[in-house]
Amino acid sequence: MTVFHRSFAGLALALLLTACGTPVVNPVTGQAERSVMDEQAEIREGRKAHDQVLKEYGRYDNAALQAYVNNIGQKLAAQSHRAHLTWTFTVLDSPEINAFALPGGYVYVTRGIMAYMDSEAELAGVIGHEIGHVTARHGAQRATRQQTAGLGVLAATVLGAVLEGQGVRGATDFASQVSQTAAAGFIASYSREQELQADQLGAEYLSRTAYDPKNMVNVINLLKNQERFAADVARAEGRSVPSGANWLASHPSNDQRLAHILSVANAYKGQGQYSDDGRARYLKAIEGMTFGDSPEQGLVRGRQFYHVPLNMALTAPAGWQIVNSQEAITLVNGNRDAGLVIQLAPANAGRDHEALIRRLVQPVDGRIERRSLNGLPATHFTGTVRNAQGAQSSVRLTVVTGPGDRLYLLRYAARTPQALQGSLREMTEAESSFRALTTADRQAARPWVLSTVPFPKGGFAELARTSPLTPQPEGQLRLINSVYGSARMPATGEPVKTVR
């Protein structure tokens, strides 16, 4: 949870341009195409969105790592079809497994996806793919199609995936229904053809920069392993295996992309001398990088949630998940049909609890109850509201004045009245755990970081015994070392990644 009350509407960029567009030559194909965006418009709109991305996700605070990624990106961009652009490469402070690009030369990778890559050449493959989206003007093409459809929205594309079932985070169905997250509002897929073209261009740029294009195969395998792990965790927890029926469904499947990029990489065999994959350089660059949640965004530790900058903590009921998104913390029950949603009230909401409830809820009727949550003053409301169509529904929420005199809204949410009733006791239990950070909380709220160690004789099982990772620590360690589901194991003494 970075800041709950941000407006995400600004992340969708309305293009107030003519519907018909003008002819623009595509730098990759050399063909003229109708477009609502010429190059200057691409740069202008990309710059606006760049400011929003940095505000939303934050730049990862590691100058050496930023310089390392930028250097790789600049080398690739110099060999691209649009070398003249002023390219910007940024590592975002996000645990999501993501990479995306904006028109005009803005490319992003998250520290989340970097944790799972195993070499400099794999990172180059991810960056090269995103450069391909920019050079082929995929953002401008998408904006043109959408404006013709009356939408007028410009959005980024994503190479990676936020995989439901990966621990306690991810773009779950429930969370997406509770609130419009930044990812849901900003990230949108390109067409299958555009994704495959970006893969092909990425391979071309890798070859021109002395990286073997076969490393793009490793990146696709990385995504496939994420899918496998998510499915294995779901099965182990008795949940249905994620189907991928979300925005990823419009991408080519990872199996399709793997077959395609294998054929592309094979076409470059014998065409040049490729340097080493830069694994040693890469492991050195990511040494000490934050893994998973960061203290600035809030830390999930089992059933506990800690947010150091806000000086607050809470505990989920047994069997519940904690989903920490950019705008809310959601505690979700085991059936995934009810939860408690915690958000910061708007900064200008005032201090009066009852006035805030009246303004936000506009109740038809209801009951107010004064509460104290671990010494913090709170007001609970139960009542009825009427929507714009005149239909009535019940609502439950609590307003609490938290540490630093910040007002929080704790909303009881459920798919059905029956689901709400069935989870009411646990929701009240979760609400009662809302507190200022204790000394023990602060001790527990320490970030995890990546570290490189020699592979022990006892293998990943030995490393897992001291690992803080959950669930399936051995599986996660295999995942971050690119051997999940593989018979191949590192040699004893070989450098491998671990989390401490």
Coordinates of C-alpha atoms in Angstrom, one line a residue:
M1 CA 0.0 0.0 0.0
T2 CA 1.8 3.1 -1.2
V3 CA -0.9 5.7 -0.9
F4 CA -4.5 4.7 -0.9
H5 CA -6.3 7.8 -2.1
R6 CA -4.5 8.5 -5.4
S7 CA -6.5 9.2 -8.4
F8 CA -5.6 6.8 -11.2
A9 CA -7.6 8.5 -13.9
G10 CA -4.6 10.5 -14.9
L11 CA -2.8 7.3 -15.9
A12 CA -5.1 6.9 -18.9
L13 CA -4.1 9.6 -21.3
A14 CA -7.0 11.0 -23.4
L15 CA -5.8 12.0 -26.8
L16 CA -7.7 15.0 -28.0
L17 CA -6.7 14.6 -31.5
T18 CA -8.5 14.2 -34.8
A19 CA -10.1 10.9 -35.4
C20 CA -8.8 10.4 -38.9
G21 CA -5.1 10.9 -38.1
T22 CA -2.3 11.7 -40.5
P23 CA 0.1 9.5 -42.4
V24 CA 3.3 8.6 -40.4
V25 CA 6.1 6.3 -41.6
N26 CA 6.7 3.3 -39.3
P27 CA 10.5 3.2 -38.6
V28 CA 10.5 -0.6 -38.5
T29 CA 8.4 -1.5 -41.6
G30 CA 9.1 1.6 -43.6
Q31 CA 5.4 1.8 -44.5
A32 CA 3.1 4.8 -44.0
E33 CA 0.3 4.3 -41.5
R34 CA -2.6 6.5 -40.4
S35 CA -1.9 7.7 -36.8
V36 CA -3.3 10.1 -34.3
M37 CA 0.2 10.5 -33.0
D38 CA 3.3 11.8 -34.8
E39 CA 6.7 11.4 -33.1
Q40 CA 6.5 14.6 -31.2
A41 CA 3.1 13.6 -29.8
E42 CA 4.5 10.2 -28.8
I43 CA 7.3 12.0 -26.9
R44 CA 5.0 14.5 -25.3
E45 CA 2.4 11.9 -24.1
G46 CA 5.1 9.5 -23.0
R47 CA 6.7 12.2 -20.8
K48 CA 3.4 13.0 -19.1
A49 CA 2.8 9.3 -18.4
H50 CA 6.4 8.9 -17.1
D51 CA 5.7 11.4 -14.4
Q52 CA 2.6 9.5 -13.4
V53 CA 4.5 6.1 -13.4
L54 CA 7.2 7.5 -11.1
K55 CA 4.5 9.0 -8.8
E56 CA 2.6 5.7 -8.7
Y57 CA 5.4 3.1 -8.4
G58 CA 8.4 5.1 -7.3
R59 CA 11.9 4.8 -8.7
Y60 CA 13.9 2.1 -6.9
D61 CA 16.4 3.9 -4.6
N62 CA 19.7 2.4 -5.8
A63 CA 21.8 4.6 -8.0
A64 CA 24.2 1.9 -9.0
L65 CA 21.5 -0.5 -10.1
Q66 CA 19.7 2.3 -12.0
A67 CA 22.9 3.1 -13.8
Y68 CA 23.6 -0.5 -14.7
V69 CA 20.1 -1.0 -16.2
N70 CA 20.3 2.3 -18.1
N71 CA 23.7 1.4 -19.6
I72 CA 22.3 -1.9 -21.0
G73 CA 19.2 -0.1 -22.3
Q74 CA 21.1 2.7 -24.0
K75 CA 23.4 0.1 -25.8
L76 CA 20.3 -1.7 -27.1
A77 CA 18.5 1.5 -28.0
A78 CA 21.5 2.7 -30.0
Q79 CA 21.1 -0.3 -32.2
S80 CA 17.4 0.0 -32.6
H81 CA 15.3 1.5 -35.4
R82 CA 14.8 4.7 -33.4
A83 CA 18.3 5.4 -32.0
H84 CA 17.7 9.2 -32.2
L85 CA 15.1 9.2 -29.4
T86 CA 16.1 10.3 -26.0
W87 CA 15.6 7.0 -24.2
T88 CA 14.9 6.6 -20.5
F89 CA 15.3 3.3 -18.6
T90 CA 14.0 3.0 -15.0
V91 CA 13.9 0.4 -12.4
L92 CA 10.6 0.7 -10.5
D93 CA 10.3 0.0 -6.8
S94 CA 7.7 -2.8 -7.2
P95 CA 7.7 -6.5 -6.4
E96 CA 5.4 -7.2 -9.4
I97 CA 6.9 -9.3 -12.2
N98 CA 6.5 -6.6 -14.8
A99 CA 8.2 -4.7 -17.6
F100 CA 6.5 -2.2 -19.9
A101 CA 7.1 0.7 -22.2
L102 CA 5.6 4.1 -23.1
P103 CA 5.7 5.8 -26.5
G104 CA 8.6 8.2 -26.9
G105 CA 11.3 6.0 -25.4
Y106 CA 10.3 5.3 -21.8
V107 CA 11.1 1.8 -20.7
Y108 CA 10.5 0.3 -17.2
V109 CA 11.5 -2.9 -15.4
T110 CA 10.5 -3.7 -11.9
R111 CA 12.9 -5.0 -9.3
G112 CA 10.3 -7.8 -9.0
I113 CA 11.1 -9.2 -12.5
M114 CA 14.8 -8.6 -12.0
A115 CA 14.8 -10.9 -8.9
Y116 CA 13.8 -13.8 -11.2
M117 CA 16.2 -13.2 -14.0
D118 CA 19.6 -14.9 -14.0
S119 CA 21.9 -13.0 -16.2
E120 CA 22.6 -9.6 -17.9
A121 CA 21.6 -11.1 -21.2
E122 CA 18.1 -12.1 -19.9
L123 CA 17.6 -8.5 -18.7
A124 CA 18.7 -7.3 -22.1
G125 CA 16.1 -9.6 -23.6
V126 CA 13.3 -8.0 -21.5
I127 CA 14.5 -4.5 -22.3
G128 CA 14.9 -5.3 -26.0
H129 CA 11.3 -6.5 -26.2
E130 CA 10.1 -3.3 -24.7
I131 CA 12.3 -1.2 -27.0
G132 CA 10.6 -3.1 -29.8
H133 CA 7.2 -1.9 -28.8
V134 CA 8.4 1.7 -29.0
T135 CA 10.3 1.4 -32.2
A136 CA 7.4 -0.3 -34.0
R137 CA 5.1 2.5 -32.7
H138 CA 2.7 0.0 -31.0
G139 CA 1.5 2.5 -28.5
A140 CA 0.6 5.0 -31.2
Q141 CA -1.1 2.2 -33.2
R142 CA -3.1 1.2 -30.1
A143 CA -4.1 4.9 -29.4
T144 CA -5.2 5.3 -33.0
R145 CA -7.4 2.2 -32.9
Q146 CA -8.9 3.2 -29.6
Q147 CA -9.7 6.7 -30.6
T148 CA -11.5 5.4 -33.7
A149 CA -13.5 3.3 -31.3
G150 CA -14.3 6.4 -29.2
L151 CA -12.1 5.6 -26.3
G152 CA -9.1 7.9 -26.8
V153 CA -6.9 6.1 -24.3
L154 CA -3.1 5.5 -24.4
A155 CA -1.8 2.7 -22.2
A156 CA 1.4 0.8 -21.6
T157 CA 2.0 -2.9 -22.4
V158 CA 3.4 -5.5 -20.0
L159 CA 5.9 -8.3 -20.7
G160 CA 5.5 -10.0 -17.4
A161 CA 2.5 -11.0 -15.3
V162 CA 1.1 -10.3 -11.8
L163 CA 0.3 -13.9 -11.2
E164 CA -2.7 -14.7 -9.0
G165 CA -1.8 -17.4 -6.5
Q166 CA 1.8 -16.2 -6.1
G167 CA 1.9 -15.9 -2.3
V168 CA -0.4 -13.3 -0.9
R169 CA 0.0 -10.7 -3.5
G170 CA -1.3 -10.2 -7.1
A171 CA -4.2 -8.8 -9.1
T172 CA -6.8 -11.2 -7.6
D173 CA -10.3 -11.2 -8.9
F174 CA -11.6 -10.0 -5.6
A175 CA -9.2 -7.1 -5.3
S176 CA -10.0 -6.0 -8.9
Q177 CA -13.7 -5.9 -8.0
V178 CA -13.1 -4.0 -4.7
S179 CA -11.1 -1.2 -6.3
Q180 CA -9.6 0.0 -9.6
T181 CA -5.9 -0.6 -9.0
A182 CA -3.2 1.3 -10.8
A183 CA -2.3 -1.9 -12.8
A184 CA -5.9 -2.3 -13.9
G185 CA -6.2 1.3 -14.9
F186 CA -2.8 1.7 -16.6
I187 CA -1.7 -1.6 -18.0
A188 CA -3.3 -2.9 -21.2
S189 CA -2.2 -5.5 -23.6
Y190 CA -1.1 -5.1 -27.2
S191 CA -2.3 -7.5 -29.9
R192 CA -0.8 -10.9 -30.3
E193 CA 0.9 -9.8 -33.5
Q194 CA 2.5 -6.8 -31.8
E195 CA 3.8 -8.9 -28.9
L196 CA 5.3 -11.4 -31.4
Q197 CA 6.8 -8.5 -33.4
A198 CA 8.3 -7.1 -30.2
D199 CA 9.9 -10.5 -29.4
Q200 CA 11.4 -10.6 -32.9
L201 CA 12.7 -7.0 -32.7
G202 CA 14.1 -7.7 -29.2
A203 CA 16.1 -10.7 -30.6
E204 CA 17.4 -8.5 -33.4
Y205 CA 18.6 -5.8 -31.0
L206 CA 20.2 -8.4 -28.8
S207 CA 22.1 -9.8 -31.8
R208 CA 23.3 -6.3 -32.8
T209 CA 24.6 -5.7 -29.2
A210 CA 26.5 -9.0 -29.0
Y211 CA 23.9 -10.7 -26.7
D212 CA 22.8 -14.2 -27.9
P213 CA 19.1 -13.9 -28.8
K214 CA 18.5 -17.4 -27.3
N215 CA 18.4 -15.5 -23.9
M216 CA 14.9 -14.4 -24.8
V217 CA 14.0 -18.1 -24.7
N218 CA 15.1 -18.0 -21.0
V219 CA 12.8 -15.0 -20.4
I220 CA 9.7 -16.8 -21.7
N221 CA 10.7 -19.9 -19.6
L222 CA 10.8 -17.5 -16.6
L223 CA 7.2 -16.6 -17.2
K224 CA 6.2 -20.2 -17.8
N225 CA 7.8 -21.2 -14.5
Q226 CA 5.8 -18.4 -12.7
E227 CA 2.7 -20.0 -14.1
R228 CA 3.8 -23.5 -13.0
F229 CA 4.6 -22.3 -9.5
A230 CA 1.3 -20.4 -9.1
A231 CA -0.6 -23.5 -10.2
D232 CA 1.4 -25.7 -7.8
V233 CA 0.7 -23.4 -4.9
A234 CA -3.0 -23.2 -5.7
R235 CA -3.2 -27.0 -5.8
A236 CA -1.3 -27.3 -2.5
E237 CA -3.7 -24.9 -0.9
G238 CA -6.8 -26.6 -2.3
R239 CA -7.6 -23.7 -4.6
S240 CA -8.5 -23.8 -8.2
V241 CA -5.6 -23.4 -10.6
P242 CA -5.4 -19.8 -12.0
S243 CA -6.9 -20.0 -15.5
G244 CA -5.3 -16.8 -16.9
A245 CA -8.7 -15.5 -17.9
N246 CA -7.7 -11.9 -17.4
W247 CA -5.9 -9.2 -19.4
L248 CA -3.1 -11.7 -20.1
A249 CA -5.5 -13.8 -22.2
S250 CA -5.1 -11.4 -25.1
H251 CA -1.3 -11.9 -25.1
P252 CA 0.1 -14.9 -27.0
S253 CA 0.4 -17.8 -24.6
N254 CA 3.8 -18.4 -23.2
D255 CA 3.9 -21.7 -25.1
Q256 CA 3.2 -19.8 -28.4
R257 CA 5.9 -17.2 -27.6
L258 CA 8.4 -19.9 -26.6
A259 CA 7.9 -21.7 -30.0
H260 CA 8.1 -18.4 -31.9
I261 CA 11.2 -17.0 -30.1
L262 CA 13.0 -20.4 -30.5
S263 CA 12.6 -20.1 -34.2
V264 CA 13.7 -16.5 -34.2
A265 CA 16.7 -17.2 -32.0
N266 CA 17.7 -20.2 -34.2
A267 CA 17.7 -17.9 -37.2
Y268 CA 20.6 -15.9 -35.7
K269 CA 22.8 -18.9 -35.2
G270 CA 26.3 -18.3 -36.7
Q271 CA 25.5 -14.6 -37.5
G272 CA 27.9 -13.1 -35.0
Q273 CA 30.2 -13.5 -32.1
Y274 CA 28.2 -13.2 -28.9
S275 CA 29.7 -12.1 -25.6
D276 CA 29.2 -14.1 -22.3
D277 CA 25.7 -13.8 -20.8
G278 CA 27.0 -11.5 -18.0
R279 CA 25.7 -13.6 -15.1
A280 CA 28.5 -12.7 -12.7
R281 CA 28.0 -8.9 -13.5
Y282 CA 24.2 -9.4 -13.0
L283 CA 24.5 -11.1 -9.7
K284 CA 26.8 -8.4 -8.5
A285 CA 24.4 -5.7 -9.6
I286 CA 21.4 -7.1 -7.8
E287 CA 23.2 -8.1 -4.6
G288 CA 21.3 -6.6 -1.7
M289 CA 18.3 -5.6 -3.8
T290 CA 15.0 -5.6 -2.0
F291 CA 12.9 -8.7 -2.5
G292 CA 9.1 -8.7 -2.2
D293 CA 7.4 -5.9 -0.4
S294 CA 9.3 -2.8 0.7
P295 CA 8.8 -0.9 4.0
E296 CA 7.7 2.1 2.0
Q297 CA 4.9 0.2 0.4
G298 CA 4.0 -2.0 3.4
L299 CA 5.2 -5.5 4.3
V300 CA 3.2 -8.7 4.4
R301 CA 4.7 -11.2 6.8
G302 CA 2.3 -14.2 7.0
R303 CA -0.8 -13.0 8.7
Q304 CA 0.8 -9.6 9.7
F305 CA 0.9 -6.4 7.7
Y306 CA 3.3 -3.6 8.7
H307 CA 3.6 -0.1 7.2
V308 CA 6.5 1.7 8.7
P309 CA 6.0 5.2 7.1
L310 CA 2.3 5.2 8.3
N311 CA 3.3 3.7 11.6
M312 CA 0.4 1.1 11.4
A313 CA -0.1 -2.6 11.5
L314 CA -2.9 -5.2 11.5
T315 CA -3.4 -8.9 11.6
A316 CA -5.4 -11.1 9.2
P317 CA -7.6 -13.8 10.6
A318 CA -6.4 -17.4 10.3
G319 CA -6.8 -18.7 6.8
W320 CA -7.2 -15.2 5.3
Q321 CA -5.0 -13.6 2.7
I322 CA -3.5 -10.1 2.8
V323 CA -3.5 -8.4 -0.6
N324 CA -1.4 -5.2 -0.6
S325 CA -2.1 -3.0 -3.6
Q326 CA -1.2 0.6 -4.5
E327 CA -4.4 2.0 -3.1
A328 CA -5.7 -0.4 -0.5
I329 CA -5.0 -3.3 1.8
T330 CA -7.5 -6.1 1.4
L331 CA -7.9 -8.9 3.8
V332 CA -9.7 -11.7 1.9
N333 CA -11.4 -14.8 3.4
G334 CA -10.6 -18.3 2.4
N335 CA -13.6 -18.6 0.1
R336 CA -12.5 -15.4 -1.6
D337 CA -16.0 -13.9 -1.4
A338 CA -15.6 -11.4 1.4
G339 CA -13.0 -9.2 2.9
L340 CA -12.0 -6.1 4.9
V341 CA -10.7 -3.2 2.7
I342 CA -8.5 -0.6 4.5
Q343 CA -7.9 2.7 2.8
L344 CA -6.7 6.2 3.7
A345 CA -9.4 8.8 3.7
P346 CA -8.8 11.8 1.4
A347 CA -6.4 14.3 2.8
N348 CA -9.1 17.0 2.9
A349 CA -11.7 14.7 4.6
G350 CA -11.6 16.6 7.8
R351 CA -11.4 15.1 11.3
D352 CA -15.1 14.5 12.2
H353 CA -15.9 10.8 11.8
E354 CA -19.7 11.2 11.4
A355 CA -19.4 14.0 8.9
L356 CA -17.0 11.9 6.9
I357 CA -19.5 9.0 6.9
R358 CA -22.4 11.2 5.8
R359 CA -20.3 12.7 3.0
L360 CA -18.9 9.4 1.7
V361 CA -21.8 7.1 2.2
Q362 CA -24.9 9.4 2.1
P363 CA -26.9 6.9 4.1
V364 CA -30.7 6.5 3.9
D365 CA -30.6 5.3 7.5
G366 CA -28.2 3.7 9.9
R367 CA -26.6 3.3 13.3
I368 CA -23.4 4.8 14.7
E369 CA -21.3 3.0 17.3
R370 CA -18.3 4.4 19.0
R371 CA -15.3 2.1 19.3
S372 CA -11.6 2.1 20.4
L373 CA -9.1 0.1 18.4
N374 CA -6.0 -0.4 20.6
G375 CA -6.5 3.1 22.0
L376 CA -7.3 4.7 18.6
P377 CA -10.7 6.4 18.4
A378 CA -13.1 4.8 15.9
T379 CA -16.7 5.1 14.7
H380 CA -18.6 2.1 13.2
F381 CA -21.5 2.6 10.9
T382 CA -24.1 0.1 9.9
G383 CA -26.9 1.2 7.6
T384 CA -28.6 1.5 4.2
V385 CA -27.5 3.4 1.1
R386 CA -29.3 4.0 -2.2
N387 CA -27.4 3.9 -5.5
A388 CA -27.9 6.2 -8.6
Q389 CA -30.6 3.8 -9.9
G390 CA -32.5 4.0 -6.6
A391 CA -31.8 0.5 -5.4
Q392 CA -31.0 0.1 -1.7
S393 CA -28.2 -1.9 -0.2
S394 CA -26.7 -2.3 3.3
V395 CA -23.2 -1.0 4.2
R396 CA -20.8 -1.5 7.1
L397 CA -17.7 0.5 7.6
T398 CA -15.5 1.9 10.4
V399 CA -13.6 5.2 10.4
V400 CA -10.6 5.3 12.7
T401 CA -8.1 8.1 13.5
G402 CA -4.8 6.3 13.2
P403 CA -1.2 7.2 14.0
G404 CA -0.3 10.6 12.8
D405 CA -4.0 11.7 12.9
R406 CA -4.6 10.0 9.6
L407 CA -8.1 8.9 8.9
Y408 CA -8.7 5.4 7.7
L409 CA -11.7 3.7 6.2
L410 CA -12.3 0.1 7.0
R411 CA -15.0 -1.2 4.6
Y412 CA -16.7 -4.6 5.1
A413 CA -17.1 -6.0 1.5
A414 CA -18.7 -9.2 0.2
R415 CA -20.2 -10.7 -2.9
T416 CA -23.4 -11.5 -1.2
P417 CA -25.2 -10.7 2.1
Q418 CA -24.7 -14.4 3.1
A419 CA -21.0 -14.1 2.5
L420 CA -20.8 -11.0 4.6
Q421 CA -22.7 -12.6 7.5
G422 CA -20.5 -15.7 7.4
S423 CA -17.3 -13.6 7.7
L424 CA -18.6 -10.9 10.0
R425 CA -16.8 -12.3 13.1
E426 CA -13.4 -12.5 11.3
M427 CA -13.9 -9.0 9.9
T428 CA -14.5 -7.6 13.3
E429 CA -11.4 -9.5 14.6
A430 CA -9.3 -8.1 11.8
E431 CA -10.6 -4.6 12.5
S432 CA -9.8 -5.0 16.2
S433 CA -6.1 -5.7 15.3
F434 CA -5.6 -2.2 13.7
R435 CA -2.9 -0.6 15.7
A436 CA 0.1 1.6 15.9
L437 CA 3.4 -0.2 15.3
T438 CA 4.7 -1.8 18.5
T439 CA 8.4 -2.4 19.2
A440 CA 8.0 -6.1 18.2
D441 CA 6.2 -5.0 15.0
R442 CA 9.1 -2.7 14.0
Q443 CA 11.5 -5.5 14.6
A444 CA 9.5 -7.8 12.3
A445 CA 9.1 -5.1 9.7
R446 CA 12.5 -5.5 8.1
P447 CA 12.7 -6.0 4.3
W448 CA 14.0 -9.1 2.7
V449 CA 17.0 -8.7 0.3
L450 CA 18.6 -10.9 -2.3
S451 CA 22.1 -12.3 -1.6
T452 CA 24.4 -14.5 -3.6
V453 CA 25.9 -17.6 -1.8
P454 CA 27.8 -20.7 -2.9
F455 CA 25.3 -23.5 -3.6
P456 CA 25.5 -25.9 -0.6
K457 CA 25.9 -29.6 -0.6
G458 CA 22.4 -29.9 0.8
G459 CA 21.0 -28.1 -2.2
F460 CA 17.9 -25.9 -2.1
A461 CA 16.5 -28.0 0.8
E462 CA 19.4 -26.7 3.0
L463 CA 18.9 -23.1 1.9
A464 CA 15.2 -23.4 2.5
R465 CA 15.7 -24.2 6.2
T466 CA 16.9 -20.7 6.9
S467 CA 14.7 -18.9 4.3
P468 CA 12.0 -16.5 5.3
L469 CA 10.0 -17.2 2.1
T470 CA 6.5 -18.6 2.3
P471 CA 4.8 -20.6 0.9
Q472 CA 7.0 -23.4 -0.4
P473 CA 10.4 -21.8 0.3
E474 CA 12.4 -24.5 -1.6
G475 CA 10.2 -24.0 -4.6
Q476 CA 10.6 -20.2 -4.5
L477 CA 14.4 -20.6 -4.2
R478 CA 14.4 -22.8 -7.3
L479 CA 12.2 -20.2 -9.0
I480 CA 14.5 -17.3 -8.4
N481 CA 17.4 -19.4 -9.6
S482 CA 15.7 -20.5 -12.9
V483 CA 15.6 -24.2 -12.1
Y484 CA 11.9 -24.6 -11.0
G485 CA 10.6 -27.9 -12.4
S486 CA 14.0 -28.6 -14.0
A487 CA 16.3 -31.6 -13.5
R488 CA 19.3 -29.3 -13.8
M489 CA 20.8 -28.3 -10.5
P490 CA 23.7 -25.8 -9.8
A491 CA 27.0 -27.4 -9.0
T492 CA 28.2 -27.3 -5.4
G493 CA 29.9 -24.0 -4.8
E494 CA 28.3 -22.3 -7.8
P495 CA 26.9 -18.8 -7.0
V496 CA 23.1 -18.9 -6.4
K497 CA 20.5 -16.4 -5.2
T498 CA 18.9 -16.6 -1.8
V499 CA 16.7 -14.3 0.3
R500 CA 17.6 -13.1 3.7

